[in-house]
CSV table of C-alpha atoms and ligand atoms in Angstrom, one decimal:
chain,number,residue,atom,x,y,z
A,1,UNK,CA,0.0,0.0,0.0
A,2,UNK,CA,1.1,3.6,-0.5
A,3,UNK,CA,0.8,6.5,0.8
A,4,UNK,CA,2.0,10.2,1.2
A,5,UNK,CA,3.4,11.7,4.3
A,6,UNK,CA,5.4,14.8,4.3
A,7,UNK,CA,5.3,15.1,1.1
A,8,UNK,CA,7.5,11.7,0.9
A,9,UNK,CA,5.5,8.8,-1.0
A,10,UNK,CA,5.8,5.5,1.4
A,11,UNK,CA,5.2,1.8,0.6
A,12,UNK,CA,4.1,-0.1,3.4
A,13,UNK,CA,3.1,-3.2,3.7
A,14,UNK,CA,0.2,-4.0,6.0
A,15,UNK,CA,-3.4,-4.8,6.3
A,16,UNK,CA,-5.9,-2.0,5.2
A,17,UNK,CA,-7.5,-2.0,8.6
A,18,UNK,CA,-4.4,-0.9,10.4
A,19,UNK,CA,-5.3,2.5,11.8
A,20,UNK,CA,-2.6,5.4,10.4
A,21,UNK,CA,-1.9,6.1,14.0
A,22,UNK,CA,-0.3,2.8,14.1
A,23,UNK,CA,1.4,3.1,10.5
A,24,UNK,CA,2.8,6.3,10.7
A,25,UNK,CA,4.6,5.4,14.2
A,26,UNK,CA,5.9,1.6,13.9
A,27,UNK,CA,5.8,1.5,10.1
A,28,UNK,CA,6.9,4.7,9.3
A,29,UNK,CA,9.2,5.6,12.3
A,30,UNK,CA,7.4,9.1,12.3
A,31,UNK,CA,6.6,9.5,15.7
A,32,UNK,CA,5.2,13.0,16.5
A,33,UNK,CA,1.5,11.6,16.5
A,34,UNK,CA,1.2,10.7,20.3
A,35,UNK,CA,-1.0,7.7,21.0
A,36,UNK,CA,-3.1,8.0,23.9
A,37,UNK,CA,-6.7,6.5,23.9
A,38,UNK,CA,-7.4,4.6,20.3
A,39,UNK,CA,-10.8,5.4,20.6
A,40,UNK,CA,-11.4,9.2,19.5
A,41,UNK,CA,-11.3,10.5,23.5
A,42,UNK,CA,-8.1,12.6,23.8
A,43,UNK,CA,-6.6,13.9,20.6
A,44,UNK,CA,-2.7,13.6,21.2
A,45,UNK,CA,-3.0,11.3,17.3
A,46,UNK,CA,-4.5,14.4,15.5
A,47,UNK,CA,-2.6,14.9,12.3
A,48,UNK,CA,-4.0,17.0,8.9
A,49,UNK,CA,-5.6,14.7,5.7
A,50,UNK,CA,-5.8,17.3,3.2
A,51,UNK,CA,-5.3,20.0,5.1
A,52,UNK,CA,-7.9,18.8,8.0
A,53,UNK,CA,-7.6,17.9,11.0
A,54,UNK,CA,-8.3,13.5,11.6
A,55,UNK,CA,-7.4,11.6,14.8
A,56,UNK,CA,-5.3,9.1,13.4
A,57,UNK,CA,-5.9,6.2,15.8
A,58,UNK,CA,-9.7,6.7,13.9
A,59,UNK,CA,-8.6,6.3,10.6
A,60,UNK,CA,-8.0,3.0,8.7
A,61,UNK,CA,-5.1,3.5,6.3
A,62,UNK,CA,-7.2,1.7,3.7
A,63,UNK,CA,-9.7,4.5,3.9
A,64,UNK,CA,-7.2,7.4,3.1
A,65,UNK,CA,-8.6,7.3,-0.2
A,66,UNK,CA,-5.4,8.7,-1.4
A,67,UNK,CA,-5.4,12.2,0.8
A,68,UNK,CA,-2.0,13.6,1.7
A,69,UNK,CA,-1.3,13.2,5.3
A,70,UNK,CA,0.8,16.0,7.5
A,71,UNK,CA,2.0,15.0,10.5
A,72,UNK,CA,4.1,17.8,13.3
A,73,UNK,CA,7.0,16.7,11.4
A,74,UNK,CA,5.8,18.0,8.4
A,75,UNK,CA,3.6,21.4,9.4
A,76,UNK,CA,6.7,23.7,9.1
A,77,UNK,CA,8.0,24.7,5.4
A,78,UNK,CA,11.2,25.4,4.3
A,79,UNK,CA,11.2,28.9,5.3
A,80,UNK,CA,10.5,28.5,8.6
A,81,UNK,CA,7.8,27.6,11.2
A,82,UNK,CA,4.1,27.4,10.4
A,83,UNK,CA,2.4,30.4,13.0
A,84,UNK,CA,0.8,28.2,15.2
A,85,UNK,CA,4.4,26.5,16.1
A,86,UNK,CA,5.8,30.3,16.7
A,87,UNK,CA,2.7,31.3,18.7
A,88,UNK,CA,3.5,28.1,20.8
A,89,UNK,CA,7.0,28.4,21.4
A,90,UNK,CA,6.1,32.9,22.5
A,91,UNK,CA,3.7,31.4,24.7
A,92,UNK,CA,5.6,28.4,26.0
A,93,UNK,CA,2.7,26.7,25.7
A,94,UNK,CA,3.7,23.0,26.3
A,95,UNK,CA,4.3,21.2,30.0
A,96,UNK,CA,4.8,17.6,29.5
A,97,UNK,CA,4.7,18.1,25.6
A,98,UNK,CA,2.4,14.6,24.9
A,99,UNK,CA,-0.9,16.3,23.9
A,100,UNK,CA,0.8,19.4,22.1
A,101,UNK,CA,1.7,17.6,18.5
A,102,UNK,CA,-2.0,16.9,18.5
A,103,UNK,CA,-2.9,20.6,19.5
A,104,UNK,CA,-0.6,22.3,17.4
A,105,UNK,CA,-2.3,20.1,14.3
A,106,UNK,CA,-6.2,20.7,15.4
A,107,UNK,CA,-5.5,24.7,16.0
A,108,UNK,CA,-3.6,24.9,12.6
A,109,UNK,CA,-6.5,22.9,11.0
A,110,UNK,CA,-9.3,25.1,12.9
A,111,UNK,CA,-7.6,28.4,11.8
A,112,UNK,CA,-7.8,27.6,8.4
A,113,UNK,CA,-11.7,27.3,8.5
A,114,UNK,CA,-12.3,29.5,11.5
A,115,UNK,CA,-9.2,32.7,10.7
A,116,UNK,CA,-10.9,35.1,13.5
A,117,UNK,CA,-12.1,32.8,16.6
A,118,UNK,CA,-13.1,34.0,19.9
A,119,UNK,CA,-12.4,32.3,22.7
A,120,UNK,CA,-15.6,30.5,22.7
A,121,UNK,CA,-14.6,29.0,19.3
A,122,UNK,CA,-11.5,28.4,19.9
A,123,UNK,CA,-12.8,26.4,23.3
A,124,UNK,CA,-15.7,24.7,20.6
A,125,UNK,CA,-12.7,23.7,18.4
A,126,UNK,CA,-10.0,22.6,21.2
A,127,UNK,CA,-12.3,20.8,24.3
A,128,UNK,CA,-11.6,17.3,22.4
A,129,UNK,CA,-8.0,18.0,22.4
A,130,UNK,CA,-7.1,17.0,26.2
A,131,UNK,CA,-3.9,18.3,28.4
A,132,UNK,CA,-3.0,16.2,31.5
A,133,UNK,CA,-1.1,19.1,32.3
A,134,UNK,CA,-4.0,21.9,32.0
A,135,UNK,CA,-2.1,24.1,29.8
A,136,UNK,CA,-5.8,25.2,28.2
A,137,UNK,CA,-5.1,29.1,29.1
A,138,UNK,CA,-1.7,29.2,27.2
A,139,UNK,CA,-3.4,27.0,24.4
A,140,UNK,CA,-6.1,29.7,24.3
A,141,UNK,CA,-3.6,32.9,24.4
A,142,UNK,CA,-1.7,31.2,21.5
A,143,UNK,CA,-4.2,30.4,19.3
A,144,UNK,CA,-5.3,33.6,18.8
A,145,UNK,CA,-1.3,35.1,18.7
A,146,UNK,CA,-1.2,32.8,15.9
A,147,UNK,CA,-4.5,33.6,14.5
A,148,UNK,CA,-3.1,37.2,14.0
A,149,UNK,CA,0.4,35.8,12.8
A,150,UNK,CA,-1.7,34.7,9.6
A,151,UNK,CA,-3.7,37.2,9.6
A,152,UNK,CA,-1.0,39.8,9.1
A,153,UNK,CA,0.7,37.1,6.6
B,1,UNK,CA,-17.0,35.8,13.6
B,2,UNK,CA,-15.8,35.5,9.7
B,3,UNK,CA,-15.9,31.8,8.9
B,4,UNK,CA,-14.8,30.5,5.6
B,5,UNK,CA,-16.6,27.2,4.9
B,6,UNK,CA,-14.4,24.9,3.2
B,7,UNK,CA,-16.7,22.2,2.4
B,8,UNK,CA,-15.0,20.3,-0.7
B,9,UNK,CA,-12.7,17.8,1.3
B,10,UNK,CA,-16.5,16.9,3.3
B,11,UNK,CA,-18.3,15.8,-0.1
B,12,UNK,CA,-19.9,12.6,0.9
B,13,UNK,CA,-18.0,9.2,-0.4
B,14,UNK,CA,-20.9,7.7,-2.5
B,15,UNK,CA,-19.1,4.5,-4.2
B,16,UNK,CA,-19.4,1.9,-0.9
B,17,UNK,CA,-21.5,-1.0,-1.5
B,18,UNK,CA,-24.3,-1.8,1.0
B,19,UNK,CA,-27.6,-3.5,1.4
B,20,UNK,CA,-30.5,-1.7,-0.4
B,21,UNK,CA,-34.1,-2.0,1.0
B,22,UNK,CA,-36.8,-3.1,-0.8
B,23,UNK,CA,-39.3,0.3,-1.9
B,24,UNK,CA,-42.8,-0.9,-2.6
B,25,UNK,CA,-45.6,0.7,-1.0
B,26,UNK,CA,-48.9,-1.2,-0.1
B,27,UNK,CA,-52.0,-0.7,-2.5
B,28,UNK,CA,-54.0,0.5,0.5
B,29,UNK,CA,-53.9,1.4,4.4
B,30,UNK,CA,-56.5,2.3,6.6
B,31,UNK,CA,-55.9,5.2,8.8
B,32,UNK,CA,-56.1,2.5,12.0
B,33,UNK,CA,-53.3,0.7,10.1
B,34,UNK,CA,-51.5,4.3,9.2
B,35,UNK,CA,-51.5,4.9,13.1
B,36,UNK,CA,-50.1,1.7,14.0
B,37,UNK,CA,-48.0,2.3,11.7
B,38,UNK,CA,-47.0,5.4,13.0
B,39,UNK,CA,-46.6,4.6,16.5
B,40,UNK,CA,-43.4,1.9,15.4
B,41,UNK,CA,-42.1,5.0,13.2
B,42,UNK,CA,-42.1,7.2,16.3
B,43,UNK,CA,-40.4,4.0,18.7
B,44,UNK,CA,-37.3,4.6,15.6
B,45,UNK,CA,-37.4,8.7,15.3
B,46,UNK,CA,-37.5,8.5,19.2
B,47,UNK,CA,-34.8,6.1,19.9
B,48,UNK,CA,-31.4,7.0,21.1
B,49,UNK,CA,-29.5,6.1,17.5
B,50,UNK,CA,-31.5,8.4,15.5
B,51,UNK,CA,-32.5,11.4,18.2
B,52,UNK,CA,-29.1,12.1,19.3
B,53,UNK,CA,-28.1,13.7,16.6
B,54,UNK,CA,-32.0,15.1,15.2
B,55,UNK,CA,-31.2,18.0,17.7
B,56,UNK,CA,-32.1,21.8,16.5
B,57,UNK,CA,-30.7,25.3,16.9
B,58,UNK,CA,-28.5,24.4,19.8
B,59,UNK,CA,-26.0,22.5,17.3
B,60,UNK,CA,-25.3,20.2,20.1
B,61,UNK,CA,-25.2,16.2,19.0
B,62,UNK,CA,-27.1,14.9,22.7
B,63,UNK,CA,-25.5,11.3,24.4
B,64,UNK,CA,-28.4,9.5,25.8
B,65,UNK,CA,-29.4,6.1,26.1
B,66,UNK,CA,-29.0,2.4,27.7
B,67,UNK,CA,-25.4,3.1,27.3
B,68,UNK,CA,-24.7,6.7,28.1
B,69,UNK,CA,-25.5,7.2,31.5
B,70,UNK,CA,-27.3,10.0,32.3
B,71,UNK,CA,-28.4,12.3,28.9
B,72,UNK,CA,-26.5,15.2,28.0
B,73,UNK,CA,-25.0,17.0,25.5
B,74,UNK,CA,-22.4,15.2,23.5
B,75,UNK,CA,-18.8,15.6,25.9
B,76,UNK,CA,-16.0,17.6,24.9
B,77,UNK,CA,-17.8,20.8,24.1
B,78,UNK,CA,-18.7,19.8,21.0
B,79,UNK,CA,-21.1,22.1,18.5
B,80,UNK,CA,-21.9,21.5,15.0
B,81,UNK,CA,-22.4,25.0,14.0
B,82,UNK,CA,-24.7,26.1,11.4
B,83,UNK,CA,-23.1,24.1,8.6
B,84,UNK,CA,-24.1,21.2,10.8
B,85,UNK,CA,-20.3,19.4,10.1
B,86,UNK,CA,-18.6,21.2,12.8
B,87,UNK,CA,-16.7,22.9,9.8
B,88,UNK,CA,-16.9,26.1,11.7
B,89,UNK,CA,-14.8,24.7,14.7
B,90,UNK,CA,-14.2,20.7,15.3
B,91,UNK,CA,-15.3,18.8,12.3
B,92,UNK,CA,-17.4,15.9,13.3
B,93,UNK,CA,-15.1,14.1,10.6
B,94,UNK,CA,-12.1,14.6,12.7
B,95,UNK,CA,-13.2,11.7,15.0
B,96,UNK,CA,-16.1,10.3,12.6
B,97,UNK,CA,-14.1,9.2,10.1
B,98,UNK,CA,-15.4,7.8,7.1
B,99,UNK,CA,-14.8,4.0,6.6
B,100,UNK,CA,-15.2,2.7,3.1
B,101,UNK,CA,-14.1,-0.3,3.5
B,102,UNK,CA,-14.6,-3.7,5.7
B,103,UNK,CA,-17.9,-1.5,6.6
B,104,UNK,CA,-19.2,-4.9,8.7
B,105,UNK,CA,-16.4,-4.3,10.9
B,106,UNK,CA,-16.3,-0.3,11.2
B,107,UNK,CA,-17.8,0.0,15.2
B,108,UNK,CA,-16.1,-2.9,16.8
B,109,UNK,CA,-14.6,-0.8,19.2
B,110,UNK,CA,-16.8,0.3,22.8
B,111,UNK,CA,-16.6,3.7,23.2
B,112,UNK,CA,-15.0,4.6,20.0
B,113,UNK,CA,-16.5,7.4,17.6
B,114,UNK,CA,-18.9,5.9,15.2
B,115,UNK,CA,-18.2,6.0,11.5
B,116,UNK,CA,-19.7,4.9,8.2
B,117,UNK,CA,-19.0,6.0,4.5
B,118,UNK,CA,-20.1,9.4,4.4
B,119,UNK,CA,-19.5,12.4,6.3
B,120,UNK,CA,-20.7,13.0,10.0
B,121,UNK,CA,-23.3,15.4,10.7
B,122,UNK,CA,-25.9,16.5,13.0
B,123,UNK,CA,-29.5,16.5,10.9
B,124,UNK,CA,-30.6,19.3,9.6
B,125,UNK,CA,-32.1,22.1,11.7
B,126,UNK,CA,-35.7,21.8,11.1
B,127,UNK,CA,-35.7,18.0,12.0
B,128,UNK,CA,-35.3,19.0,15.8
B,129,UNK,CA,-37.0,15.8,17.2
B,130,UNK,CA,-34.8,15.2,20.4
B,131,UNK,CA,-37.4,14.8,23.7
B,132,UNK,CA,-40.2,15.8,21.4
B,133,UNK,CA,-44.0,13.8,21.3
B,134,UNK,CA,-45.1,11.2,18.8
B,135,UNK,CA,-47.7,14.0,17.6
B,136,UNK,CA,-44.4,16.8,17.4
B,137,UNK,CA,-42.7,14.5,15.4
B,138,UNK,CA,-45.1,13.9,13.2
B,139,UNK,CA,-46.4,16.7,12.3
B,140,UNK,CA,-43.2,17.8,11.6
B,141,UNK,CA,-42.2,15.0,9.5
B,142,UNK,CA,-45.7,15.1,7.1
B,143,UNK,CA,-44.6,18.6,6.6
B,144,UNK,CA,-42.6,19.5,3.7
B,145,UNK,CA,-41.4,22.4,4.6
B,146,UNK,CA,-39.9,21.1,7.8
B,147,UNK,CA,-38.8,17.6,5.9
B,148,UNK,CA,-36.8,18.6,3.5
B,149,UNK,CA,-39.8,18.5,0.8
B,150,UNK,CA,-40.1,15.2,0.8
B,151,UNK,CA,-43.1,13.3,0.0
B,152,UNK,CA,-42.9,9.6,1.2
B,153,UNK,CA,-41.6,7.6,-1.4
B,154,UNK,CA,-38.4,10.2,-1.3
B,155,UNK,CA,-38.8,9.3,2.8
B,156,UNK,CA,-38.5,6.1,2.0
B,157,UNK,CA,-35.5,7.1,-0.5
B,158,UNK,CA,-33.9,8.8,2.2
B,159,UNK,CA,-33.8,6.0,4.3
B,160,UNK,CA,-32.3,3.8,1.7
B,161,UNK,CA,-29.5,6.2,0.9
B,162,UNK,CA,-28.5,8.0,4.0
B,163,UNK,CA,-25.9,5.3,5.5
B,164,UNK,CA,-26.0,7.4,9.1
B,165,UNK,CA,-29.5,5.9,8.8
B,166,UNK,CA,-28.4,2.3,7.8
B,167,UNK,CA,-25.8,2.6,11.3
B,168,UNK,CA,-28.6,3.2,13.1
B,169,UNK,CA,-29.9,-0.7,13.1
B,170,UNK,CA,-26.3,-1.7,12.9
B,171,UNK,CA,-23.9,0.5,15.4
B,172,UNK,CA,-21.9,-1.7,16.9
B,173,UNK,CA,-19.6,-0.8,20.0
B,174,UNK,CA,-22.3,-2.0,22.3
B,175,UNK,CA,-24.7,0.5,21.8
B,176,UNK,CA,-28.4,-0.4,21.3
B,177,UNK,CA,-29.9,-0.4,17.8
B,178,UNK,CA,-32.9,1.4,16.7
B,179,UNK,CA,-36.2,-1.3,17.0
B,180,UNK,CA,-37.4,-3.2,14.2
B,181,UNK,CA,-35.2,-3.4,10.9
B,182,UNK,CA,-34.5,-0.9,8.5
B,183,UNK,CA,-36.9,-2.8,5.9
B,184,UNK,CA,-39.4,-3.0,8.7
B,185,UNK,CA,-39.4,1.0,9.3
B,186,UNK,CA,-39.5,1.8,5.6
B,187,UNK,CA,-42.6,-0.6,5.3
B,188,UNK,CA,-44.0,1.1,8.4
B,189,UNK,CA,-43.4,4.9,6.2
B,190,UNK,CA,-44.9,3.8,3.2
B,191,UNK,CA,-47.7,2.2,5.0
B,192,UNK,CA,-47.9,5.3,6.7
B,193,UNK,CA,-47.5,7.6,3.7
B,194,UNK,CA,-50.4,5.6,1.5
B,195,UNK,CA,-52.5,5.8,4.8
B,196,UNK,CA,-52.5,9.8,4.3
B,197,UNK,CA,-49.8,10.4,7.1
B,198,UNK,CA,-52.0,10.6,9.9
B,199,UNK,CA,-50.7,11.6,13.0
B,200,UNK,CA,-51.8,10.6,16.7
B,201,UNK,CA,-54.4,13.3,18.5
B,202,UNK,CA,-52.6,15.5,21.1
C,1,FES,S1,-5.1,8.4,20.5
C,1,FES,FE1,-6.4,9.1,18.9
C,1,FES,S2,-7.8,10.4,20.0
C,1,FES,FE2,-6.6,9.5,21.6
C,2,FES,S1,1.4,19.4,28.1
C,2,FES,FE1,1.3,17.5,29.2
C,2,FES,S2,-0.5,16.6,28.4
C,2,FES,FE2,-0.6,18.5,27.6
């Protein structure tokens, strides 16, 4: 089976009911995707299919119906970091760091359909996406730093 | 709030295989048989699988049932927005995925977010039916303006070709399945429909 991560076409070879979660980390070595439930409850798997955000522990690589899949690894581009990462790393967002791969992917994904949120969408958009570690205020703050980042792009 | 609704990517995936229902209405019904007939539709429109997610202007998908606990809204905050998707903040296809293939085995998994070959969405607005009466719901469902302009053979059509219907009877994960079959409730609308669409007396 194929598929495109990064940008980077890979062949893998396993069943088509193997969730990506599980492809993209022991297949693929590509371990920014965090696993945490398998079952849709916490969000640390979250990467982009075509640009939108899909928990990857819910996702059957035979059902990526060709879609390009970006993982953190691939979210920056050559010239630097994509805004969310920056408004992040301003706001020294992370604690333990597990969920925040899977944050950084559903509040890059959310800002592309939702460019001005206020906090309430921004809480509609990022409840699903949990923190051990509580860092929902600092999540908040840099969601909309990097909601004006793109804004002023 | 300036929301750009980018809907392409949420096109429903039409090309799965599954088990059609047969469509043939009966020559005749008696209102007492429309009624009866009736009263099974409402056990479906009222049952957990299907009313969870008829919810209206509050956008909020509800979690109630044998295996929910106590009924609430949907956990984790989650609203569906006036596109109905969640486009406008979480997509309900970010945890809904859609499964094309193996589609027996897509709900295997207790607890798990449901999924089935097309996109993940509330119902539309006017179809508010969560904790409403058998006479609520069907007034609102012989109404075209409120059912999509439907008249019962395109019910029946609907049910046929909506596969968030078809998970209903078949959801897997533990959860309860609507009652009856899906054959069974599209016999019970066109019975109902060829009966005149009567509705129970408030
Ligand atoms: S591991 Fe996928 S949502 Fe928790
Ligand atoms: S930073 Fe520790 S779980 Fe979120």
């Amino acid at each position: 089976m194929r598929l495109t991560v990064n940008g980077t076409e890979h062949e893998v070879d396993v069943t088509s009911d193997m969730p990506l979660l599980w492809v993209l980390r022991d297949e693929l070595n590509i371990t920014g995707p965090k696993y945490g439930c398998g079952i849709a409850q916490c969000g640390a798997c979250t990467v982009h299919v075509d640009g939108f955000a899909v928990r990857s522990c819910q996702l059957a690589v035979g059902d990526l119906a060709g879609g390009h899949v970006t993982t953190i690894e691939g979210l920056a581009s050559p010239e630097g970091l994509h805004a969310v990462q920056e408004a992040w790393i301003e706001h020294q967002v992370a604690q333990c760091g597990y969920c925040q791969s899977g944050q950084i992917m559903q509040a890059a994904s959310f800002l592309e359909t939702n460019p001005e949120p206020t906090d309430e969408d921004i809480d509609a958009a990022m409840s699903a996406n949990l923190c051990r570690c509580g860092t929902y205020p600092r999540i908040r703050a840099a969601v909309h730093a990097a909601a004006k980042k793109l804004q002023e792009a | 709030m300036t929301t750009r609704l980018i809907v392409a990517s949420l096109t429903i995936a039409a090309s799965v295989v599954f088990a059609e229902v047969e469509i043939s209405p009966p020559e005749s019904a008696t209102q007492a048989e429309g009624l009866d007939a009736w009263s099974r539709i409402f056990d479906v429109a009222s049952h957990p699988r299907c009313a969870n997610c008829h919810t209206g202007p509050s956008d909020r998908p509800m979690w109630s049932g044998p295996t929910y606990g106590t009924t609430r809204p949907h956990g984790m905050n989650i609203q569906a927005g006036d596109s109905r998707m969640g486009v406008e903040y979480l997509q309900c296809s970010t945890c809904h995925t859609t499964k094309d293939t193996d589609w027996d085995n897509a709900n295997l998994m207790p607890h798990a977010a449901p999924r089935v070959a097309m996109g993940w969405a509330l119902a539309p607005v006017e179809a508010d039916w969560f904790g409403k009466t058998s006479d609520e719901i069907c007034a609102q469902l012989r109404d075209p303006d409120l059912n999509g302009g439907r008249d019962m053979l395109e019910i029946a059509e609907h049910l046929n070709h909506d596969l968030i219907l078809h998970w209903a009877w078949n959801p897997g994960g533990g959860r309860e399945p609507a009652p009856y079959s899906l054959q069974e409730h599209v016999d019970d609308i066109l019975i109902w429909g060829v009966a005149g669409m009567p509705c129970p007396e408030s």
